[in-house]
Short mmCIF file of C-alpha atoms and ligand atoms in Angstrom, two decimals:
data_model
loop_
_atom_site.label_atom_id
_atom_site.label_comp_id
_atom_site.label_asym_id
_atom_site.label_seq_id
_atom_site.Cartn_x
_atom_site.Cartn_y
_atom_site.Cartn_z
CA MET A 12 -0.21 -0.14 -0.04
CA SER A 13 1.57 3.13 -0.95
CA GLN A 14 2.14 5.91 2.19
CA SER A 15 0.12 9.22 2.09
CA PRO A 16 2.68 12.37 0.50
CA LEU A 17 3.87 14.83 2.78
CA ARG A 18 3.29 18.16 1.28
CA LEU A 19 5.16 20.88 2.04
CA GLY A 20 4.41 24.14 1.81
CA ILE A 21 7.35 26.70 1.19
CA ALA A 22 7.49 30.89 2.89
CA GLY A 23 10.55 32.21 0.68
CA LEU A 24 11.87 31.57 -2.19
CA GLY A 25 14.81 33.34 -2.19
CA THR A 26 18.28 31.20 -2.54
CA VAL A 27 17.53 28.38 -0.60
CA GLY A 28 13.93 27.93 -1.02
CA VAL A 29 15.17 27.72 -4.79
CA GLY A 30 17.32 25.11 -3.42
CA VAL A 31 14.68 23.14 -2.14
CA VAL A 32 12.04 23.20 -4.56
CA ARG A 33 15.15 21.47 -7.48
CA ILE A 34 16.42 19.14 -4.90
CA VAL A 35 12.42 17.48 -3.53
CA ARG A 36 12.34 17.64 -8.13
CA LYS A 37 15.87 16.10 -8.90
CA HIS A 38 15.48 13.94 -5.77
CA ALA A 39 11.85 12.53 -5.94
CA LYS A 40 12.90 8.88 -6.01
CA LEU A 41 15.24 9.08 -3.19
CA LEU A 42 13.85 10.44 -1.08
CA GLU A 43 10.57 8.58 -1.52
CA ALA A 44 12.52 5.40 -0.96
CA ARG A 45 14.35 6.97 2.14
CA ALA A 46 10.87 8.69 3.78
CA GLY A 47 9.08 5.62 2.66
CA ARG A 48 6.41 7.91 1.62
CA PRO A 49 6.68 10.80 -1.37
CA ILE A 50 7.18 14.08 -0.43
CA GLU A 51 5.38 16.81 -2.75
CA ILE A 52 5.72 21.26 -2.46
CA ALA A 53 1.90 22.06 -2.10
CA ALA A 54 2.25 25.55 -2.26
CA VAL A 55 4.64 28.42 -1.72
CA SER A 56 5.09 31.85 -1.25
CA ALA A 57 7.41 35.15 -1.32
CA ARG A 58 7.86 38.67 -2.50
CA SER A 59 6.91 38.07 -6.07
CA ARG A 60 4.78 35.26 -8.04
CA ASP A 61 6.28 36.48 -11.33
CA LYS A 62 10.15 36.71 -10.70
CA ASP A 63 13.05 34.60 -13.06
CA ARG A 64 14.40 32.36 -10.71
CA GLY A 65 15.19 29.16 -13.00
CA VAL A 66 12.82 26.69 -10.79
CA ASP A 67 9.15 26.29 -12.98
CA ILE A 68 6.08 26.95 -9.84
CA ALA A 69 3.12 26.67 -12.21
CA HIS A 70 2.28 24.02 -10.41
CA TYR A 71 2.23 24.68 -7.30
CA ALA A 72 -0.08 26.69 -5.06
CA TRP A 73 0.82 30.34 -4.33
CA GLU A 74 -0.18 32.36 -1.67
CA ASP A 75 1.19 35.98 -1.73
CA ASP A 76 0.86 35.94 2.22
CA PRO A 77 3.18 33.70 3.74
CA VAL A 78 0.73 33.53 7.34
CA ALA A 79 -2.07 31.42 4.54
CA ILE A 80 0.54 29.41 3.89
CA ALA A 81 0.45 28.31 7.06
CA ARG A 82 -3.47 27.65 7.87
CA ARG A 83 -3.81 25.70 4.39
CA ASP A 84 -5.52 22.22 4.81
CA ASP A 85 -3.34 20.48 2.31
CA VAL A 86 0.21 21.74 3.89
CA ASP A 87 1.30 19.37 6.52
CA VAL A 88 5.33 21.14 6.69
CA VAL A 89 5.80 24.95 6.59
CA VAL A 90 9.40 25.52 5.48
CA GLU A 91 9.63 28.90 6.85
CA LEU A 92 12.74 30.36 4.16
CA MET A 93 12.26 33.69 4.46
CA GLY A 94 14.00 34.70 7.88
CA GLY A 95 14.39 37.84 10.23
CA SER A 96 13.46 37.57 14.05
CA ASP A 97 10.11 39.46 13.53
CA GLY A 98 7.75 40.34 11.30
CA PRO A 99 5.73 37.47 8.45
CA ALA A 100 8.30 34.68 9.13
CA LYS A 101 7.50 35.09 13.08
CA ALA A 102 3.91 35.28 12.32
CA THR A 103 4.46 31.96 10.06
CA VAL A 104 5.99 29.97 12.34
CA GLU A 105 4.12 30.67 15.37
CA THR A 106 0.65 30.42 13.21
CA ALA A 107 1.72 26.93 11.43
CA LEU A 108 2.93 25.84 14.85
CA ALA A 109 -0.54 26.85 16.81
CA ASN A 110 -2.48 24.95 13.72
CA GLY A 111 -0.52 21.93 14.68
CA LYS A 112 2.22 21.78 11.27
CA HIS A 113 5.89 20.85 11.64
CA VAL A 114 8.09 23.68 10.83
CA VAL A 115 11.47 23.23 9.39
CA THR A 116 13.10 26.62 9.29
CA ALA A 117 16.55 28.34 8.57
CA ASN A 118 16.00 30.73 10.69
CA LYS A 119 19.06 31.54 13.12
CA ALA A 120 17.19 35.13 14.17
CA LEU A 121 14.15 33.92 14.90
CA LEU A 122 16.01 31.17 16.67
CA ALA A 123 18.05 33.36 18.99
CA HIS A 124 15.39 35.42 19.97
CA HIS A 125 12.27 33.19 20.18
CA GLY A 126 13.16 29.61 21.02
CA GLN A 127 12.40 29.49 23.95
CA ASP A 128 8.68 30.68 22.92
CA LEU A 129 8.56 28.32 19.99
CA ALA A 130 10.03 25.38 21.03
CA GLU A 131 6.03 26.09 24.04
CA ALA A 132 4.56 26.60 21.11
CA ALA A 133 5.47 23.46 19.04
CA GLU A 134 5.04 21.33 21.83
CA ALA A 135 1.02 22.52 23.35
CA SER A 136 0.02 22.12 19.84
CA GLY A 137 1.74 18.18 19.21
CA ALA A 138 3.86 20.21 16.68
CA VAL A 139 8.04 19.35 15.64
CA LEU A 140 9.91 22.21 15.24
CA ARG A 141 13.58 22.06 13.23
CA PHE A 142 16.19 24.28 12.73
CA GLU A 143 19.20 22.51 10.86
CA ALA A 144 19.78 24.89 8.59
CA ALA A 145 19.85 27.47 10.77
CA VAL A 146 22.96 27.00 12.43
CA ALA A 147 26.27 26.30 9.44
CA GLY A 148 24.85 25.70 6.57
CA GLY A 149 25.00 22.28 5.13
CA ILE A 150 26.98 20.35 8.89
CA PRO A 151 24.45 18.46 10.38
CA VAL A 152 25.89 19.66 13.67
CA VAL A 153 22.11 20.08 15.64
CA LYS A 154 21.20 16.30 15.20
CA ALA A 155 24.65 15.59 15.54
CA LEU A 156 24.51 17.71 19.11
CA THR A 157 20.97 16.67 18.95
CA GLU A 158 20.83 12.59 18.34
CA GLY A 159 25.09 10.93 18.06
CA LEU A 160 25.74 13.10 21.19
CA ALA A 161 23.08 12.50 23.14
CA GLY A 162 24.61 10.35 25.49
CA ASN A 163 27.93 12.30 26.64
CA GLU A 164 27.74 16.09 28.97
CA ILE A 165 28.70 18.32 26.11
CA THR A 166 32.07 21.08 27.81
CA ARG A 167 32.19 22.84 24.69
CA VAL A 168 30.93 23.45 21.83
CA MET A 169 33.07 25.82 19.48
CA GLY A 170 33.39 27.01 15.68
CA VAL A 171 33.51 29.05 12.84
CA MET A 172 30.13 29.51 11.99
CA ASN A 173 30.23 33.11 9.60
CA GLY A 174 31.55 32.27 6.67
CA THR A 175 31.82 35.74 5.21
CA CYS A 176 33.92 36.95 7.97
CA ASN A 177 35.87 34.21 7.14
CA TYR A 178 36.35 34.74 4.45
CA ILE A 179 37.41 38.56 4.28
CA LEU A 180 39.92 36.85 7.21
CA THR A 181 41.95 34.53 4.91
CA ARG A 182 41.61 36.78 1.91
CA MET A 183 43.50 39.42 4.27
CA GLU A 184 46.10 37.39 4.75
CA ALA A 185 46.52 36.13 1.28
CA THR A 186 46.10 39.18 -0.72
CA HIS A 187 47.90 41.44 1.97
CA GLN A 188 45.04 43.81 1.67
CA GLY A 189 43.21 46.20 4.79
CA TYR A 190 39.85 44.92 5.70
CA ASN A 191 37.42 47.51 3.53
CA ALA A 192 38.86 46.30 0.61
CA LEU A 193 38.29 42.60 1.31
CA PHE A 194 35.02 43.86 2.43
CA GLU A 195 33.38 45.21 -1.14
CA GLU A 196 35.50 42.44 -1.96
CA ALA A 197 32.97 40.08 -0.55
CA HIS A 198 30.12 42.46 -1.33
CA LYS A 199 30.65 42.55 -4.51
CA LEU A 200 30.47 38.77 -4.84
CA GLY A 201 27.19 38.18 -2.35
CA TYR A 202 29.01 37.47 0.46
CA LEU A 203 27.71 39.88 2.59
CA GLU A 204 23.93 40.11 4.10
CA ALA A 205 21.18 43.27 3.11
CA ASP A 206 21.94 43.73 6.88
CA PRO A 207 26.08 43.49 6.88
CA GLN A 208 25.92 44.08 10.17
CA LEU A 209 24.42 40.96 10.77
CA ASP A 210 28.01 38.87 9.47
CA VAL A 211 30.89 41.38 10.02
CA GLY A 212 29.41 42.57 13.60
CA GLY A 213 29.21 38.20 14.97
CA ILE A 214 25.67 39.04 15.30
CA ASP A 215 25.14 35.86 12.84
CA ALA A 216 27.54 33.97 13.93
CA GLY A 217 26.29 35.19 17.18
CA HIS A 218 22.87 33.83 17.57
CA LYS A 219 24.12 30.39 15.14
CA LEU A 220 26.21 29.88 18.80
CA SER A 221 22.97 30.99 20.75
CA LEU A 222 21.37 27.71 19.34
CA LEU A 223 24.07 25.13 19.82
CA ALA A 224 24.31 26.25 23.54
CA ALA A 225 21.04 25.59 24.12
CA ILE A 226 20.61 22.17 23.01
CA ALA A 227 24.79 21.27 23.59
CA PHE A 228 23.93 22.61 27.77
CA GLY A 229 20.01 21.74 28.28
CA THR A 230 19.30 25.60 29.03
CA ARG A 231 17.30 28.35 26.97
CA VAL A 232 18.47 30.07 24.44
CA ASP A 233 19.90 33.20 25.35
CA PHE A 234 21.23 35.13 22.50
CA ASP A 235 21.27 38.50 25.03
CA ALA A 236 23.99 36.93 26.73
CA VAL A 237 26.88 36.42 24.43
CA GLU A 238 29.43 38.23 24.37
CA LEU A 239 29.89 39.92 20.90
CA GLU A 240 32.64 41.63 19.10
CA GLY A 241 32.93 41.54 15.44
CA ILE A 242 36.25 42.11 13.65
CA GLU A 243 35.52 45.75 11.93
CA GLN A 244 38.87 46.44 13.89
CA ILE A 245 41.31 43.48 13.07
CA GLU A 246 43.76 45.34 10.41
CA LEU A 247 46.36 43.57 8.50
CA ARG A 248 48.92 44.25 10.02
CA ASP A 249 47.30 42.26 13.15
CA ILE A 250 46.81 39.57 10.58
CA GLU A 251 50.58 39.50 9.95
CA GLU A 252 51.92 39.70 13.36
CA ALA A 253 49.73 37.08 14.20
CA ALA A 254 50.87 35.01 10.82
CA GLU A 255 54.61 35.60 12.06
CA MET A 256 54.07 34.56 15.72
CA GLY A 257 51.96 31.08 13.97
CA TYR A 258 48.31 32.32 14.50
CA ARG A 259 45.47 32.77 12.26
CA ILE A 260 43.05 35.44 13.61
CA LYS A 261 38.68 33.97 13.44
CA LEU A 262 36.14 34.73 14.84
CA LEU A 263 35.28 32.36 16.65
CA GLY A 264 32.33 30.99 19.33
CA VAL A 265 32.65 29.35 22.47
CA ALA A 266 30.23 28.21 24.39
CA GLN A 267 30.82 26.51 27.57
CA MET A 268 30.12 25.48 31.35
CA THR A 269 31.75 27.31 34.23
CA GLY A 270 31.31 26.69 37.80
CA ARG A 271 30.64 30.87 37.72
CA GLY A 272 27.79 30.24 34.72
CA LEU A 273 27.04 29.77 31.19
CA GLU A 274 30.21 31.86 28.98
CA GLN A 275 29.08 32.18 25.22
CA ARG A 276 30.89 34.59 22.87
CA MET A 277 31.90 35.25 19.69
CA SER A 278 34.79 37.19 18.97
CA PRO A 279 37.69 37.21 16.43
CA CYS A 280 40.19 34.83 18.41
CA LEU A 281 44.48 33.95 17.35
CA LEU A 282 44.58 30.38 17.17
CA PRO A 283 47.63 28.60 16.47
CA ALA A 284 47.34 28.07 12.25
CA ALA A 285 47.81 24.22 12.17
CA SER A 286 45.48 23.60 14.36
CA PRO A 287 41.88 22.32 11.98
CA LEU A 288 39.82 26.37 13.72
CA GLY A 289 43.36 28.29 12.47
CA ALA A 290 43.82 26.56 9.29
CA LEU A 291 39.75 26.92 7.59
CA GLU A 292 39.87 28.55 4.80
CA GLY A 293 37.35 30.58 3.00
CA GLY A 294 33.98 30.36 4.01
CA THR A 295 34.26 27.25 5.08
CA ASN A 296 32.75 26.88 8.34
CA MET A 297 33.44 24.10 11.43
CA VAL A 298 32.29 22.97 14.04
CA VAL A 299 34.55 21.80 17.16
CA ILE A 300 32.54 19.67 20.29
CA GLU A 301 34.21 18.14 23.27
CA GLY A 302 31.73 15.40 25.49
CA ASP A 303 33.14 13.38 28.06
CA MET A 304 32.31 10.23 26.36
CA VAL A 305 33.69 10.85 23.07
CA GLU A 306 36.77 13.60 23.90
CA GLN A 307 36.53 16.12 20.70
CA ILE A 308 34.28 15.95 17.65
CA VAL A 309 35.31 17.69 14.52
CA LEU A 310 32.57 18.97 11.47
CA ARG A 311 34.12 20.55 8.53
CA GLY A 312 31.41 21.91 5.80
CA PRO A 313 30.28 24.56 3.60
CA GLY A 314 28.17 26.89 5.37
CA ALA A 315 26.28 28.94 3.51
CA GLY A 316 24.86 28.62 0.09
CA GLU A 317 21.89 26.93 -2.37
CA GLY A 318 22.37 23.44 -2.06
CA PRO A 319 24.51 22.73 1.03
CA THR A 320 21.57 24.60 3.27
CA ALA A 321 18.75 22.83 0.71
CA SER A 322 20.44 19.94 2.20
CA ALA A 323 19.85 20.68 5.64
CA VAL A 324 16.76 21.51 5.40
CA MET A 325 16.28 18.73 4.02
CA GLY A 326 17.41 16.66 6.38
CA ASP A 327 14.85 18.23 8.39
CA VAL A 328 11.93 17.09 5.86
CA ILE A 329 12.58 13.65 5.95
CA ASP A 330 13.08 13.39 9.10
CA LEU A 331 9.13 14.52 9.43
CA ALA A 332 8.77 12.57 6.88
CA ARG A 333 9.35 9.28 8.40
CA GLY A 334 8.07 9.86 10.99
CA PHE A 335 10.75 11.04 13.58
CA ARG A 336 10.27 12.96 16.34
CA VAL A 337 12.41 15.58 18.84
CA ALA A 338 11.96 18.07 20.87
CA THR A 339 13.53 21.52 19.56
CA PHE A 340 16.43 21.52 22.08
CA GLY A 341 16.83 18.14 21.81
CA GLN A 342 14.53 17.68 24.94
CA PRO A 343 11.12 19.74 26.62
CA ALA A 344 11.62 23.37 26.75
CA ALA A 345 9.67 23.15 30.13
CA THR A 346 13.08 21.31 31.05
CA LEU A 347 15.38 23.93 29.75
CA ALA A 348 16.46 26.11 32.72
CA LYS A 349 17.56 29.59 32.59
CA ALA A 350 21.17 29.62 32.36
CA LYS A 351 23.40 32.45 34.61
CA PRO A 352 25.48 33.85 31.91
CA ALA A 353 29.73 34.46 32.99
CA ARG A 354 31.72 36.34 31.19
CA ALA A 355 34.64 34.76 30.14
CA VAL A 356 36.27 33.53 32.99
CA VAL A 357 38.61 30.72 31.67
CA PRO A 358 42.11 33.09 32.03
CA ALA A 359 43.87 33.68 27.99
CA PRO A 360 47.05 34.94 26.59
CA TYR A 361 46.42 38.11 24.57
CA TYR A 362 47.15 40.07 22.15
CA ILE A 363 47.52 44.01 23.11
CA ARG A 364 47.99 46.62 19.90
CA MET A 365 48.59 50.50 20.37
CA GLU A 366 49.69 53.16 18.73
CA LEU A 367 52.55 55.01 21.19
CA GLN A 368 53.21 58.67 21.01
CA ASP A 369 56.72 58.49 20.08
CA LYS A 370 58.50 60.12 23.35
CA PRO A 371 60.86 58.92 26.11
CA GLY A 372 58.94 57.37 29.27
CA ALA A 373 56.17 56.25 26.70
CA MET A 374 57.17 52.17 27.15
CA ALA A 375 57.36 53.57 30.78
CA LYS A 376 54.31 54.00 31.02
CA VAL A 377 52.22 51.42 29.28
CA ALA A 378 54.10 48.28 31.01
CA ALA A 379 53.33 50.62 34.17
CA MET A 380 49.29 50.67 32.96
CA LEU A 381 49.47 47.17 32.44
CA GLY A 382 51.41 46.07 35.49
CA ASP A 383 48.72 47.48 37.44
CA ALA A 384 45.80 46.20 35.87
CA GLY A 385 47.40 42.97 36.91
CA VAL A 386 48.44 42.19 32.58
CA SER A 387 51.58 40.86 33.00
CA ILE A 388 54.04 41.10 29.80
CA ASP A 389 55.24 37.58 27.96
CA ARG A 390 56.72 39.36 24.86
CA MET A 391 56.80 42.81 22.58
CA ARG A 392 56.32 43.74 19.02
CA GLN A 393 57.30 46.63 17.51
CA HIS A 394 57.68 46.90 13.65
CA GLY A 395 56.71 49.79 11.16
CA HIS A 396 57.89 52.58 12.93
CA LYS A 397 56.36 55.82 11.23
CA GLU A 398 56.56 58.72 13.48
CA PRO A 399 55.70 60.43 15.46
CA THR A 400 54.09 57.50 16.34
CA ALA A 401 54.97 53.92 17.08
CA PRO A 402 52.80 50.90 17.02
CA VAL A 403 53.07 47.98 19.98
CA ILE A 404 52.43 44.13 20.04
CA PHE A 405 52.41 43.10 23.98
CA VAL A 406 51.85 39.25 23.91
CA THR A 407 50.67 38.83 28.06
CA HIS A 408 50.93 36.14 29.92
CA LYS A 409 48.06 34.19 30.49
CA CYS A 410 45.36 37.05 32.50
CA ALA A 411 41.18 37.43 33.03
CA ARG A 412 39.95 39.14 30.24
CA SER A 413 38.61 41.52 33.78
CA GLN A 414 42.28 42.43 33.76
CA VAL A 415 42.61 43.47 30.25
CA ASP A 416 38.97 45.90 29.68
CA GLU A 417 40.97 47.22 32.50
CA ALA A 418 43.88 47.51 31.41
CA LEU A 419 42.02 48.83 27.93
CA GLU A 420 40.22 51.37 29.79
CA ARG A 421 43.71 53.15 31.38
CA LEU A 422 45.20 53.16 27.92
CA ALA A 423 43.08 54.41 26.04
CA THR A 424 42.98 58.38 28.47
CA ASN A 425 46.94 58.00 28.06
CA PRO A 426 48.04 60.82 26.03
CA VAL A 427 50.58 58.48 25.13
CA VAL A 428 48.46 56.33 23.41
CA ALA A 429 47.69 57.85 20.10
CA SER A 430 44.81 55.53 19.23
CA ALA A 431 41.92 53.27 20.80
CA PRO A 432 44.63 50.11 21.91
CA VAL A 433 42.76 46.56 20.88
CA ALA A 434 43.11 43.07 22.08
CA ILE A 435 42.86 40.39 20.22
CA ARG A 436 42.34 36.75 23.55
CA ILE A 437 44.69 33.55 22.33
CA GLU A 438 42.43 30.30 22.46
CA GLU A 439 45.32 27.72 22.28
CA VAL A 440 42.13 25.44 20.93
N1 HSE B 23 25.53 35.21 6.36
C1 HSE B 23 25.53 34.04 7.12
C2 HSE B 23 28.03 33.65 6.04
C3 HSE B 23 25.27 32.75 6.05
O1 HSE B 23 28.59 33.84 5.65
O2 HSE B 23 28.05 32.48 6.87
C4 HSE B 23 24.06 32.48 6.83
O3 HSE B 23 23.71 32.46 8.27
#
């Protein structure tokens, strides 16, 4: 007896939506064999019906309003691919869940801001809410944490999860061009989000980290507690200095449960160039998961783009077609704890760059300010001297971020320091 098809309603026909349409067509037989039933598209919605997308959507019912997709009787699963933390995406997902329809989404901003409420709404109506495509594109990291590694106590999750930032940073190193030139290049290649701050400000990657932290530590998503720092302050000389010392600069996310609470940070870090994370090139993503039983798992792959992101969407869709049910963040929403946020408490060495007035005693004053904040100097580097100021790099011994912040505050207000000092954590991953 043939099984009834699973009927999708797709809200949003941008790059990822078109990718999902292509997979459903191209792999119809393969999907049916794996899911045990056909997977079909019943209805679609997007901003413009007539736009040429390179796929024929004439056979699918059309809705101008995406929320109407979530109300259709012939839709079993709403695939939300519009993006945005609020507005139509939120209304569509809420309506779908309230109507007991399963939801598959790639929307990290929506879940980072409303994940707990949506997980509760899904459970209240018996629907399933899945979001593999929201984190690290084609890498099945949500499934890895929720399913394959569910027998572990997770100790730490780390990742380079914004391909655009990694592209800019690795191209700065390869081409010896500054941040602004590579930002423009990324823009021309269409890599940047409509609001580039989401990428270069670390927000997009911070959203992803907050979702992984919720699953890893059984806590409520708390994006507001992520310490965020973007890559705009990174200069070519930082990348070159780091390379000379055997490091590369990456926008690194780290989430770990400490004695003082949940630490979540997304910031540029110096990583050993030979480590898997340090060696990561271009737009590729990498997630490193550490658990008490497995020690370390490294997942690497494409973090964005039509094929990889649509692949992640379809992994969730096939699960639903198979009847597989799992709580949004891997355990019932009511059991997710409210974690106490902790600032980076684990001490680390820091790279501190500043521009000094080239005057007698300037260096002594800087050394004293660092010492007064409890920051001990390990190494100092100085080259590229341009009168009347001199660039200076300090590498510190391990210290707390709070001590570095105190030192930066003292340095920034002292007239011997010509420009705002920049500190980058050195992470021995
Ligand atoms: N803009 C993201 C990136 C992909 O560059 O990795 C979507 O989250």
